[in-house]
CSV table of C-alpha atoms in Angstrom, one decimal:
chain,number,residue,atom,x,y,z
A,1,MET,CA,0.0,0.0,0.0
A,2,VAL,CA,1.1,3.6,-0.7
A,3,PRO,CA,1.2,5.6,2.6
A,4,ALA,CA,-1.7,7.9,3.3
A,5,ALA,CA,0.7,10.8,3.1
A,6,ILE,CA,0.7,10.3,-0.7
A,7,LEU,CA,-2.7,9.1,-1.7
A,8,THR,CA,-5.4,10.0,0.9
A,9,CYS,CA,-7.2,13.3,1.0
A,10,GLY,CA,-5.8,15.6,3.6
A,11,LYS,CA,-8.1,17.0,6.3
A,12,ALA,CA,-7.1,20.6,5.7
A,13,TYR,CA,-7.6,20.5,2.0
A,14,PRO,CA,-10.4,18.2,0.6
A,15,ILE,CA,-10.4,19.4,-3.0
A,16,LEU,CA,-11.3,19.1,-6.6
A,17,ILE,CA,-9.3,18.2,-9.6
A,18,MET,CA,-10.9,17.2,-12.9
A,19,SER,CA,-11.4,14.1,-14.9
A,20,PRO,CA,-8.2,12.6,-16.4
A,21,ILE,CA,-8.9,14.5,-19.7
A,22,ALA,CA,-9.9,17.7,-18.0
A,23,PHE,CA,-6.8,17.5,-15.8
A,24,VAL,CA,-4.6,17.9,-18.8
A,25,VAL,CA,-6.3,20.8,-20.4
A,26,SER,CA,-7.7,24.1,-19.0
A,27,LEU,CA,-11.4,24.4,-19.8
A,28,ALA,CA,-11.3,28.2,-20.4
A,29,CYS,CA,-14.2,29.4,-22.6
A,30,SER,CA,-17.3,31.6,-22.3
A,31,LEU,CA,-20.9,30.8,-23.2
A,32,LEU,CA,-22.0,32.0,-26.6
A,33,ALA,CA,-25.2,33.4,-25.1
A,34,GLN,CA,-23.6,36.5,-23.7
A,35,THR,CA,-23.9,40.2,-24.5
A,36,ALA,CA,-22.8,41.3,-27.9
A,37,SER,CA,-19.7,43.0,-26.6
A,38,SER,CA,-18.5,39.7,-25.3
A,39,GLN,CA,-19.3,37.6,-28.3
A,40,PRO,CA,-16.6,36.1,-30.5
A,41,GLY,CA,-16.3,38.3,-33.5
A,42,ASP,CA,-17.8,37.2,-36.8
A,43,ARG,CA,-15.4,36.9,-39.6
A,44,ASP,CA,-15.7,39.0,-42.8
A,45,GLU,CA,-16.6,37.0,-45.8
A,46,ASP,CA,-13.7,38.6,-47.8
A,47,ALA,CA,-11.2,38.5,-44.9
A,48,SER,CA,-8.1,36.4,-44.8
A,49,PRO,CA,-9.2,33.0,-43.3
A,50,PRO,CA,-8.1,32.3,-39.7
A,51,VAL,CA,-5.6,29.6,-39.2
A,52,PRO,CA,-6.5,26.1,-37.9
A,53,ALA,CA,-6.5,25.6,-34.2
A,54,ARG,CA,-3.1,23.9,-34.2
A,55,PRO,CA,-0.5,26.6,-35.3
A,56,ALA,CA,1.9,25.5,-38.0
A,57,ALA,CA,4.9,27.2,-36.5
A,58,LEU,CA,5.7,28.5,-33.0
A,59,ILE,CA,7.9,31.4,-32.1
A,60,PRO,CA,11.0,30.1,-30.4
A,61,GLY,CA,11.9,31.3,-26.9
A,62,LEU,CA,8.3,31.6,-25.9
A,63,GLU,CA,6.0,29.3,-23.9
A,64,GLU,CA,3.5,26.8,-25.4
A,65,PRO,CA,0.5,28.6,-26.9
A,66,TYR,CA,-2.4,29.6,-24.7
A,67,ILE,CA,-5.6,28.9,-26.7
A,68,ASP,CA,-9.0,30.5,-26.2
A,69,GLY,CA,-11.4,28.3,-28.1
A,70,THR,CA,-14.4,30.5,-27.7
A,71,PHE,CA,-13.0,33.8,-28.8
A,72,GLY,CA,-10.8,32.0,-31.3
A,73,PHE,CA,-7.2,33.1,-30.7
A,74,SER,CA,-3.9,31.7,-29.6
A,75,ILE,CA,-0.9,33.5,-28.1
A,76,GLN,CA,2.5,32.4,-26.7
A,77,PRO,CA,3.3,33.9,-23.3
A,78,PRO,CA,6.9,35.1,-22.5
A,79,PRO,CA,8.8,32.4,-20.6
A,80,GLY,CA,8.0,32.3,-16.9
A,81,TRP,CA,5.1,34.7,-17.0
A,82,GLN,CA,1.9,34.0,-15.1
A,83,VAL,CA,-1.1,33.2,-17.3
A,84,VAL,CA,-4.5,34.5,-16.0
A,85,PRO,CA,-7.5,33.7,-18.1
A,86,MET,CA,-10.5,35.9,-17.4
A,87,ARG,CA,-13.7,37.5,-18.7
A,88,LYS,CA,-13.8,40.9,-17.1
A,89,GLN,CA,-15.8,43.9,-18.5
A,90,ASP,CA,-13.6,47.0,-18.5
A,91,LYS,CA,-15.7,50.0,-19.7
A,92,ASN,CA,-16.5,49.2,-23.3
A,93,GLU,CA,-14.2,46.2,-23.8
A,94,LEU,CA,-13.8,42.7,-22.5
A,95,VAL,CA,-10.5,41.6,-20.9
A,96,LEU,CA,-9.9,38.0,-22.1
A,97,LEU,CA,-6.4,37.3,-20.8
A,98,ARG,CA,-3.6,38.7,-18.6
A,99,LEU,CA,0.0,37.7,-18.8
A,100,VAL,CA,2.0,39.0,-15.7
A,101,GLN,CA,5.7,39.1,-14.8
A,102,ILE,CA,6.6,40.2,-11.3
A,103,LEU,CA,10.0,42.1,-11.3
A,104,PRO,CA,12.6,41.7,-8.6
A,105,ASP,CA,11.8,45.2,-7.2
A,106,GLY,CA,8.1,44.3,-6.8
A,107,ARG,CA,6.9,46.1,-9.9
A,108,PHE,CA,5.4,44.2,-12.7
A,109,SER,CA,5.1,44.0,-16.5
A,110,GLU,CA,1.7,42.9,-18.0
A,111,ILE,CA,0.3,42.0,-21.3
A,112,SER,CA,-3.5,42.0,-21.6
A,113,VAL,CA,-5.7,40.7,-24.5
A,114,ARG,CA,-8.9,42.7,-24.9
A,115,GLN,CA,-11.8,42.6,-27.3
A,116,THR,CA,-14.0,45.6,-28.1
A,117,SER,CA,-16.9,46.3,-30.5
A,118,LEU,CA,-16.7,49.2,-32.8
A,119,PRO,CA,-19.7,51.3,-33.9
A,120,GLN,CA,-18.5,51.0,-37.5
A,121,ARG,CA,-15.7,49.7,-39.5
A,122,GLN,CA,-12.7,52.1,-39.5
A,123,PRO,CA,-9.4,52.2,-41.4
A,124,MET,CA,-6.6,51.1,-39.1
A,125,ASN,CA,-4.8,54.4,-39.4
A,126,ASP,CA,-7.9,56.1,-38.0
A,127,LEU,CA,-8.1,53.6,-35.2
A,128,LEU,CA,-4.5,54.3,-34.2
A,129,LYS,CA,-5.0,58.1,-34.2
A,130,GLN,CA,-8.1,57.6,-32.1
A,131,ARG,CA,-6.2,55.4,-29.6
A,132,ALA,CA,-3.4,58.1,-29.4
A,133,SER,CA,-6.0,60.8,-28.6
A,134,GLU,CA,-7.7,58.6,-26.0
A,135,LEU,CA,-4.3,57.9,-24.2
A,136,GLU,CA,-3.5,61.7,-24.2
A,137,LEU,CA,-6.9,62.3,-22.5
A,138,GLN,CA,-6.4,59.4,-20.1
A,139,PHE,CA,-2.9,60.5,-19.1
A,140,SER,CA,-2.3,64.2,-19.1
A,141,ASN,CA,1.4,63.7,-19.4
A,142,ALA,CA,1.2,61.0,-22.1
A,143,LYS,CA,3.8,61.0,-24.9
A,144,ILE,CA,3.1,59.2,-28.1
A,145,HIS,CA,6.4,57.8,-29.5
A,146,SER,CA,5.3,56.0,-32.6
A,147,GLN,CA,2.3,54.7,-34.6
A,148,GLN,CA,2.5,52.2,-37.4
A,149,VAL,CA,0.0,50.3,-39.6
A,150,GLN,CA,1.1,46.7,-40.1
A,151,PRO,CA,-0.6,43.3,-40.7
A,152,ILE,CA,-1.0,41.2,-37.6
A,153,ALA,CA,-2.2,37.5,-37.7
A,154,GLY,CA,-2.9,37.9,-41.4
A,155,ARG,CA,-5.4,40.7,-40.7
A,156,PRO,CA,-5.3,44.5,-40.9
A,157,GLY,CA,-3.4,45.7,-37.8
A,158,GLY,CA,-1.3,48.4,-36.3
A,159,SER,CA,0.9,49.3,-33.3
A,160,LEU,CA,1.3,52.3,-31.0
A,161,THR,CA,4.0,53.1,-28.4
A,162,ALA,CA,3.5,55.6,-25.6
A,163,SER,CA,4.8,56.6,-22.2
A,164,TYR,CA,3.3,58.4,-19.2
A,165,TRP,CA,4.0,59.2,-15.6
A,166,ARG,CA,2.0,57.5,-12.8
A,167,GLU,CA,2.8,57.2,-9.1
A,168,ASN,CA,6.1,59.0,-9.6
A,169,ARG,CA,7.3,56.4,-12.1
A,170,GLU,CA,7.5,56.5,-15.9
A,171,HIS,CA,5.6,53.7,-17.6
A,172,LEU,CA,5.8,52.2,-21.1
A,173,ARG,CA,2.6,51.3,-23.0
A,174,VAL,CA,2.7,49.4,-26.3
A,175,GLU,CA,-0.5,48.5,-28.0
A,176,ALA,CA,-1.1,46.2,-31.0
A,177,LEU,CA,-4.6,46.4,-32.7
A,178,VAL,CA,-6.0,43.6,-34.8
A,179,ASP,CA,-9.1,43.9,-37.0
A,180,ALA,CA,-10.8,40.6,-36.0
A,181,GLY,CA,-13.9,40.8,-38.1
A,182,ARG,CA,-17.1,42.7,-38.4
A,183,ARG,CA,-16.7,45.7,-36.1
A,184,GLN,CA,-14.6,43.6,-33.7
A,185,CYS,CA,-11.1,44.7,-32.6
A,186,ILE,CA,-8.6,42.8,-30.5
A,187,ARG,CA,-6.0,44.8,-28.6
A,188,LEU,CA,-2.8,43.4,-27.1
A,189,ILE,CA,-1.4,45.8,-24.5
A,190,TRP,CA,2.0,45.8,-22.8
A,191,VAL,CA,2.4,47.9,-19.7
A,192,GLY,CA,5.7,48.0,-17.8
A,193,PRO,CA,8.6,50.2,-16.6
A,194,LEU,CA,9.9,52.6,-19.3
A,195,GLU,CA,13.5,52.0,-18.4
A,196,LEU,CA,13.1,48.5,-19.8
A,197,ARG,CA,11.7,49.7,-23.1
A,198,ALA,CA,14.3,48.1,-25.4
A,199,ASP,CA,13.9,44.6,-24.0
A,200,SER,CA,10.1,45.1,-23.5
A,201,GLU,CA,9.5,46.2,-27.1
A,202,ALA,CA,11.5,43.3,-28.5
A,203,MET,CA,9.7,40.7,-26.3
A,204,PHE,CA,6.3,42.2,-27.1
A,205,ALA,CA,7.0,42.1,-30.8
A,206,ARG,CA,7.7,38.3,-30.5
A,207,VAL,CA,4.5,37.8,-28.5
A,208,VAL,CA,2.5,39.7,-31.1
A,209,ALA,CA,4.1,37.6,-33.9
A,210,SER,CA,2.8,34.5,-32.1
A,211,PHE,CA,-0.8,35.8,-31.9
A,212,GLN,CA,-3.1,34.0,-34.3
A,213,LEU,CA,-6.9,34.0,-35.0
A,214,LEU,CA,-8.2,30.4,-35.1
A,215,ARG,CA,-10.7,28.7,-37.4
A,216,ASP,CA,-13.8,27.3,-35.7
A,217,GLN,CA,-13.6,23.5,-35.5
A,218,VAL,CA,-17.3,23.2,-34.6
A,219,THR,CA,-20.0,25.2,-36.5
A,220,GLU,CA,-22.7,27.1,-34.6
A,221,GLN,CA,-25.3,24.7,-36.0
A,222,GLU,CA,-23.3,21.7,-34.8
A,223,LEU,CA,-22.9,23.4,-31.4
A,224,ARG,CA,-26.6,23.9,-31.0
A,225,ALA,CA,-27.2,20.2,-31.9
A,226,ALA,CA,-24.5,19.2,-29.4
A,227,LEU,CA,-26.0,21.2,-26.6
A,228,GLN,CA,-29.4,19.7,-27.2
A,229,ALA,CA,-27.9,16.2,-27.2
A,230,GLY,CA,-26.0,16.9,-24.0
A,231,GLN,CA,-29.1,18.1,-22.3
A,232,GLY,CA,-31.0,15.0,-23.4
A,233,TRP,CA,-28.2,12.8,-22.2
A,234,MET,CA,-28.3,14.3,-18.7
A,235,GLU,CA,-32.1,14.1,-18.5
A,236,SER,CA,-31.8,10.3,-19.3
A,237,LEU,CA,-29.6,9.7,-16.2
A,238,THR,CA,-31.0,7.9,-13.2
A,239,ALA,CA,-29.7,7.2,-9.7
A,240,LYS,CA,-29.3,3.5,-10.7
A,241,LYS,CA,-27.2,4.5,-13.7
A,242,LEU,CA,-25.2,6.9,-11.6
A,243,HIS,CA,-24.3,4.4,-8.9
A,244,ALA,CA,-23.6,1.6,-11.5
A,245,ALA,CA,-21.0,3.9,-13.1
A,246,LEU,CA,-18.9,4.4,-10.0
A,247,LEU,CA,-15.2,3.5,-10.3
A,248,GLU,CA,-13.8,2.6,-6.9
A,249,ASP,CA,-10.2,3.4,-7.5
A,250,GLU,CA,-8.0,4.7,-10.3
A,251,LEU,CA,-4.3,5.6,-10.1
A,252,LEU,CA,-2.7,7.5,-13.0
A,253,ARG,CA,0.9,8.4,-13.7
A,254,ILE,CA,1.5,12.0,-14.9
A,255,THR,CA,4.2,12.3,-17.6
A,256,HIS,CA,5.6,15.5,-19.2
A,257,SER,CA,7.8,15.2,-22.3
A,258,GLY,CA,8.3,11.5,-21.6
A,259,LYS,CA,9.4,12.1,-17.9
A,260,THR,CA,7.2,11.0,-15.0
A,261,ILE,CA,6.5,14.0,-12.8
A,262,GLY,CA,3.7,12.8,-10.5
A,263,PHE,CA,0.4,11.0,-10.1
A,264,ILE,CA,-3.3,11.5,-9.4
A,265,ARG,CA,-5.6,9.1,-7.6
A,266,VAL,CA,-9.4,9.1,-8.3
A,267,GLN,CA,-11.9,7.5,-5.9
A,268,GLN,CA,-15.7,7.4,-6.5
A,269,VAL,CA,-18.1,6.2,-3.8
A,270,ALA,CA,-21.8,6.2,-3.0
A,271,GLU,CA,-22.1,8.5,0.0
A,272,PRO,CA,-24.9,10.5,1.6
A,273,PHE,CA,-24.3,14.2,2.4
A,274,GLU,CA,-26.6,16.5,4.4
A,275,LYS,CA,-29.5,13.9,4.3
A,276,ARG,CA,-29.2,13.6,0.5
A,277,GLU,CA,-28.3,10.3,-1.2
A,278,GLY,CA,-25.7,10.7,-3.9
A,279,VAL,CA,-22.1,10.0,-5.0
A,280,ARG,CA,-18.8,11.6,-4.1
A,281,VAL,CA,-15.6,11.9,-6.2
A,282,ARG,CA,-12.3,12.4,-4.4
A,283,GLU,CA,-9.0,13.1,-6.1
A,284,ARG,CA,-5.6,13.7,-4.8
A,285,GLY,CA,-2.3,14.0,-6.6
A,286,TRP,CA,1.2,15.5,-6.7
A,287,THR,CA,3.4,16.9,-9.4
A,288,PHE,CA,7.1,17.6,-9.2
A,289,GLU,CA,7.7,20.0,-12.1
A,290,PRO,CA,10.9,20.7,-14.2
A,291,ASP,CA,11.2,24.2,-12.7
A,292,GLY,CA,11.3,22.9,-9.2
A,293,ARG,CA,7.7,23.7,-8.2
A,294,ILE,CA,5.8,21.0,-6.3
A,295,ARG,CA,2.0,20.9,-6.5
A,296,ARG,CA,-0.4,19.1,-4.2
A,297,ILE,CA,-3.8,18.7,-6.0
A,298,GLN,CA,-6.9,17.7,-4.0
A,299,ASN,CA,-10.6,17.5,-4.7
A,300,SER,CA,-13.9,16.5,-3.2
A,301,THR,CA,-17.2,16.9,-5.1
A,302,PHE,CA,-20.7,15.6,-4.1
A,303,LEU,CA,-23.6,15.1,-6.5
A,304,SER,CA,-27.1,14.1,-5.3
A,305,ASP,CA,-28.9,11.2,-7.0
A,306,ASP,CA,-31.4,13.5,-8.6
A,307,LEU,CA,-28.6,15.7,-10.0
A,308,LYS,CA,-30.2,18.8,-8.4
A,309,TYR,CA,-27.6,19.4,-5.6
A,310,GLU,CA,-23.9,19.5,-5.8
A,311,ARG,CA,-21.0,20.8,-3.7
A,312,TRP,CA,-17.3,21.0,-4.5
A,313,ARG,CA,-14.1,22.2,-3.0
A,314,THR,CA,-10.8,22.4,-4.9
A,315,SER,CA,-7.3,23.1,-3.6
A,316,ILE,CA,-4.0,23.3,-5.4
A,317,THR,CA,-1.1,24.1,-3.2
A,318,THR,CA,2.2,24.9,-4.9
A,319,LEU,CA,5.6,24.9,-3.1
A,320,VAL,CA,7.7,27.5,-5.0
A,321,PRO,CA,11.4,26.7,-4.6
A,322,ARG,CA,13.9,29.1,-2.9
A,323,ARG,CA,15.7,31.4,-5.4
A,324,SER,CA,18.7,33.6,-4.9
A,325,ASP,CA,16.5,36.6,-4.6
A,326,ALA,CA,13.4,35.1,-2.9
A,327,PRO,CA,12.7,32.6,-0.1
A,328,GLN,CA,10.6,29.4,-0.5
A,329,THR,CA,6.9,30.3,-0.7
A,330,LEU,CA,3.5,28.8,-1.1
A,331,GLU,CA,0.9,29.6,-3.8
A,332,VAL,CA,-2.6,28.5,-3.1
A,333,VAL,CA,-5.7,28.0,-5.2
A,334,LEU,CA,-9.0,27.4,-3.4
A,335,GLU,CA,-12.3,27.1,-5.3
A,336,GLU,CA,-15.7,26.2,-3.9
A,337,GLY,CA,-19.2,25.9,-5.3
A,338,LEU,CA,-22.7,25.1,-4.1
A,339,ARG,CA,-25.5,24.4,-6.6
A,340,THR,CA,-29.1,23.9,-5.7
A,341,ASP,CA,-31.2,23.0,-8.8
A,342,ARG,CA,-30.4,25.8,-11.2
A,343,TYR,CA,-28.8,28.3,-8.8
A,344,LEU,CA,-25.1,28.4,-8.1
A,345,LEU,CA,-23.1,30.1,-5.4
A,346,SER,CA,-19.3,30.1,-5.7
A,347,ASN,CA,-16.1,31.6,-4.4
A,348,GLN,CA,-12.4,31.4,-5.0
A,349,CYS,CA,-9.1,32.5,-3.5
A,350,TYR,CA,-5.8,32.7,-5.3
A,351,ASP,CA,-3.6,34.3,-2.6
A,352,ILE,CA,-2.8,32.5,0.7
A,353,LEU,CA,-3.0,35.8,2.5
A,354,ALA,CA,-6.2,37.0,1.0
A,355,PRO,CA,-9.9,36.2,1.8
A,356,ALA,CA,-12.0,34.4,-0.7
A,357,VAL,CA,-13.8,36.4,-3.4
A,358,GLU,CA,-17.6,35.7,-3.5
A,359,ASN,CA,-19.0,35.6,-7.0
A,360,PRO,CA,-22.5,36.8,-8.0
A,361,SER,CA,-25.0,34.1,-7.9
A,362,LEU,CA,-25.8,32.5,-11.2
A,363,THR,CA,-29.0,31.1,-12.7
A,364,LEU,CA,-27.9,28.1,-14.7
A,365,PRO,CA,-29.1,26.8,-18.1
A,366,LYS,CA,-30.4,23.3,-18.5
A,367,THR,CA,-27.2,22.4,-20.3
A,368,PHE,CA,-25.1,22.9,-17.1
A,369,LEU,CA,-22.8,19.9,-16.5
A,370,PRO,CA,-22.2,18.8,-12.8
A,371,ARG,CA,-18.5,18.3,-12.0
A,372,ALA,CA,-19.0,14.6,-10.9
A,373,LEU,CA,-20.5,13.8,-14.3
A,374,VAL,CA,-17.3,15.1,-16.0
A,375,ARG,CA,-15.4,12.4,-14.2
A,376,MET,CA,-17.9,9.7,-14.7
A,377,MET,CA,-19.0,10.4,-18.3
A,378,PRO,CA,-17.1,7.5,-20.0
A,379,ARG,CA,-19.1,5.0,-17.9
A,380,LEU,CA,-22.4,6.8,-18.2
A,381,VAL,CA,-22.9,6.7,-22.0
A,382,ASP,CA,-25.1,3.8,-23.0
A,383,ASP,CA,-22.9,2.7,-25.9
A,384,PRO,CA,-19.2,3.8,-26.0
A,385,ALA,CA,-19.0,2.5,-29.6
A,386,LYS,CA,-21.6,5.0,-30.7
A,387,LYS,CA,-20.2,8.1,-32.4
A,388,GLN,CA,-21.8,11.2,-30.9
A,389,ARG,CA,-21.2,14.8,-29.9
A,390,LEU,CA,-22.4,16.3,-26.6
A,391,GLY,CA,-22.2,19.9,-25.6
A,392,PHE,CA,-22.4,21.4,-22.2
A,393,THR,CA,-22.0,24.6,-20.1
A,394,TYR,CA,-19.7,24.5,-17.1
A,395,PHE,CA,-18.6,26.9,-14.4
A,396,ASP,CA,-15.0,28.3,-14.6
A,397,HIS,CA,-13.7,29.9,-11.4
A,398,ARG,CA,-10.9,31.8,-13.1
A,399,LYS,CA,-13.5,33.7,-15.2
A,400,ALA,CA,-16.2,33.5,-12.5
A,401,ASP,CA,-18.6,32.6,-15.3
A,402,LEU,CA,-20.0,29.9,-17.4
A,403,VAL,CA,-17.9,28.3,-20.1
A,404,LEU,CA,-18.6,25.9,-23.0
A,405,ARG,CA,-17.2,22.4,-23.5
A,406,VAL,CA,-17.8,20.0,-26.4
A,407,VAL,CA,-17.2,16.2,-26.0
A,408,ASP,CA,-16.9,14.0,-29.1
A,409,PHE,CA,-17.2,10.2,-28.7
A,410,HIS,CA,-15.4,8.6,-31.6
A,411,GLY,CA,-16.1,5.0,-30.9
A,412,PRO,CA,-13.4,2.2,-31.0
A,413,VAL,CA,-10.0,3.0,-32.4
A,414,ASP,CA,-8.5,1.0,-35.2
A,415,SER,CA,-5.2,0.6,-33.4
A,416,ILE,CA,-4.1,1.1,-29.8
A,417,PRO,CA,-2.4,4.5,-29.4
A,418,GLU,CA,1.3,4.6,-28.5
A,419,GLY,CA,1.7,4.8,-24.7
A,420,ALA,CA,-1.7,3.4,-23.8
A,421,VAL,CA,-1.7,0.8,-20.9
A,422,VAL,CA,-4.3,-1.8,-21.8
A,423,THR,CA,-5.1,-4.9,-19.8
A,424,GLY,CA,-6.1,-8.0,-21.7
A,425,SER,CA,-7.9,-7.9,-25.0
A,426,SER,CA,-10.2,-4.9,-24.3
A,427,ARG,CA,-11.2,-2.6,-27.1
A,428,VAL,CA,-10.1,1.0,-26.8
A,429,PHE,CA,-12.5,3.9,-27.3
A,430,GLN,CA,-11.5,7.5,-28.0
A,431,ILE,CA,-13.2,10.6,-26.5
A,432,ASP,CA,-12.1,14.1,-27.3
A,433,GLU,CA,-13.1,17.3,-25.6
A,434,ARG,CA,-12.4,20.9,-26.6
A,435,GLU,CA,-12.8,24.4,-25.3
A,436,GLY,CA,-15.4,26.4,-27.2
A,437,LEU,CA,-15.4,26.2,-31.0
A,438,ALA,CA,-11.9,26.7,-32.0
A,439,SER,CA,-9.4,24.9,-29.7
A,440,ASN,CA,-7.5,21.7,-30.2
A,441,PRO,CA,-9.2,18.7,-28.6
A,442,SER,CA,-7.6,16.9,-25.7
A,443,GLU,CA,-7.7,13.1,-26.1
A,444,LEU,CA,-8.9,10.4,-23.7
A,445,PHE,CA,-8.7,6.7,-24.4
A,446,VAL,CA,-10.7,4.3,-22.3
A,447,ASP,CA,-11.2,0.5,-22.2
A,448,ASP,CA,-14.5,-1.3,-22.4
A,449,LYS,CA,-15.1,-0.7,-18.7
A,450,GLY,CA,-14.6,3.1,-19.1
A,451,ARG,CA,-11.2,3.1,-17.3
A,452,THR,CA,-8.5,5.4,-18.6
A,453,VAL,CA,-5.7,3.8,-20.6
A,454,LEU,CA,-4.3,7.1,-21.9
A,455,ALA,CA,-5.1,10.8,-21.7
A,456,ARG,CA,-3.0,13.3,-23.5
A,457,VAL,CA,-2.7,16.9,-24.6
A,458,GLY,CA,0.5,18.5,-25.9
A,459,LYS,CA,3.5,17.1,-23.9
A,460,LEU,CA,1.4,15.9,-21.0
A,461,THR,CA,0.0,12.4,-20.6
A,462,LEU,CA,-1.8,10.3,-18.0
A,463,THR,CA,-1.6,6.5,-17.9
A,464,PRO,CA,-2.5,3.8,-15.4
A,465,THR,CA,0.1,2.9,-12.8
A,466,THR,CA,0.6,1.0,-9.6
A,467,ALA,CA,0.7,2.2,-6.0
A,468,LYS,CA,4.0,0.4,-5.4
A,469,GLU,CA,5.7,2.1,-8.3
A,470,MET,CA,4.5,5.6,-7.3
A,471,GLU,CA,5.6,4.9,-3.7
A,472,GLU,CA,9.1,4.0,-4.8
A,473,MET,CA,9.4,7.1,-7.0
A,474,PHE,CA,7.7,9.8,-4.8
A,475,LEU,CA,7.3,8.7,-1.1
A,476,SER,CA,10.3,10.6,0.2
A,477,ARG,CA,9.7,13.7,-1.9
A,478,VAL,CA,6.0,13.8,-0.9
A,479,THR,CA,7.0,13.5,2.8
A,480,ALA,CA,9.5,16.4,2.5
A,481,ALA,CA,7.1,18.5,0.6
A,482,GLU,CA,4.2,18.0,3.1
A,483,SER,CA,6.6,19.0,5.9
A,484,ALA,CA,7.6,22.2,4.1
A,485,MET,CA,4.0,23.1,3.2
A,486,THR,CA,2.8,22.6,6.7
A,487,GLU,CA,5.4,25.0,8.1
A,488,LEU,CA,4.6,27.6,5.5
A,489,GLU,CA,0.9,27.2,6.0
A,490,ALA,CA,1.4,27.8,9.8
A,491,GLN,CA,3.3,31.0,9.0
A,492,ALA,CA,0.6,32.2,6.7
A,493,ASN,CA,-2.1,31.4,9.4
A,494,GLU,CA,-0.2,33.6,11.9
A,495,ALA,CA,0.2,36.4,9.3
A,496,MET,CA,-3.6,36.3,8.6
A,497,GLN,CA,-4.4,36.3,12.3
A,498,GLY,CA,-2.3,39.3,12.8
A,499,ARG,CA,-3.7,41.1,9.8
A,500,PHE,CA,-7.4,40.5,10.4
A,501,GLY,CA,-7.3,40.0,14.2
A,502,ARG,CA,-8.7,36.5,13.8
A,503,LYS,CA,-7.9,33.0,12.6
A,504,PRO,CA,-8.3,32.4,8.9
């Protein structure tokens, strides 16, 4: 047996991770049924076509692309920058993404991706002049250094460089504007210290060069049909089906670029909660990443038999290694949700020294997918050999809003994929899921019992493993990491008690 320190859910952090396939891909996309200002832009019929979801060439020296499948773009972050997906209305535009770098002196550089709707089509030169005037009004001391019309992502575009004083410091602001379609404009904005202008402009130029608009992989008509099919599938589920699909124990190896970096254990049980009969999914895992970070991933989610009540709690604790200019620290993600029928309350916290942020309550559509069903879906479909597409809406804490996911059941594969761990002569079935309409699918392969034999996206894969093997590889490292995390958590608790005059 693997010791409890590795594979049992901790008392302090019962949490939520996702299904094997959702674990390897971020489900970051918004519902199509939002306000016009937050809708993905329609493409002009005579415009240069967007590229496929899988870019043909990457810009060297940058990270792997971040793909937003709903708003149809990809971008490569600078190395080491924090990626913060979001959907935040800021005046007349929607902030879709923030890329953040914390500098040694505590200041930061930031790249944001924003979408705005224009009252009418305008030549790019006029848009640049308008932006320059707006900046001069926004910052009384703004200085416009340059304006240039240039294609970006195969579309009409332009760039603008400015500087301004704020809080006794001079800041650099570089904007790239992209005509994304009918009266839709995407802006990429760099803000950082002016004294770093040369390096900042060079890096921003590479990030802008990596920006691509993506072709929809699912048409809107197909999406509507998928959402209808997904709703029908959920309405067909019964308590008997739910309990029959429970998978007692599943242990998966996590591999990155061919190297084992951790594991995740999934347990599903019938368990009452607050006088409701239902099922509970518990997950706990660890990753030891190439940059030295160690993550403890935990989850607990409950779903009632009638699918009308669910509750989840997610925790991801990251031990950040000591550097020459910074001590060892903890980063914490805490996410909680409570759904009663079609009403959802939720909160999240992304700072160990900050209180949780309560989200506005949401009224959910009938296509809303409970978290437990995400994990149990391969064993809940009546016929895994049947090809079908199911669409759902889902809650994303990072965006504090509903998102879209599309699941494709492809039936049995002709040949077992490389790396799959299959027991006996079982057939293997492929299930893909994607973010929104334009992203690449992540791939899940299961046997005829619905157990994972391989999950993969990009350089990350999950495959079945044994408790003995994971104990031999990770027991001592998990024990040491638990000790360090406990010490840092105690320090954070003391700091919070001093700050707020109470225990956290």
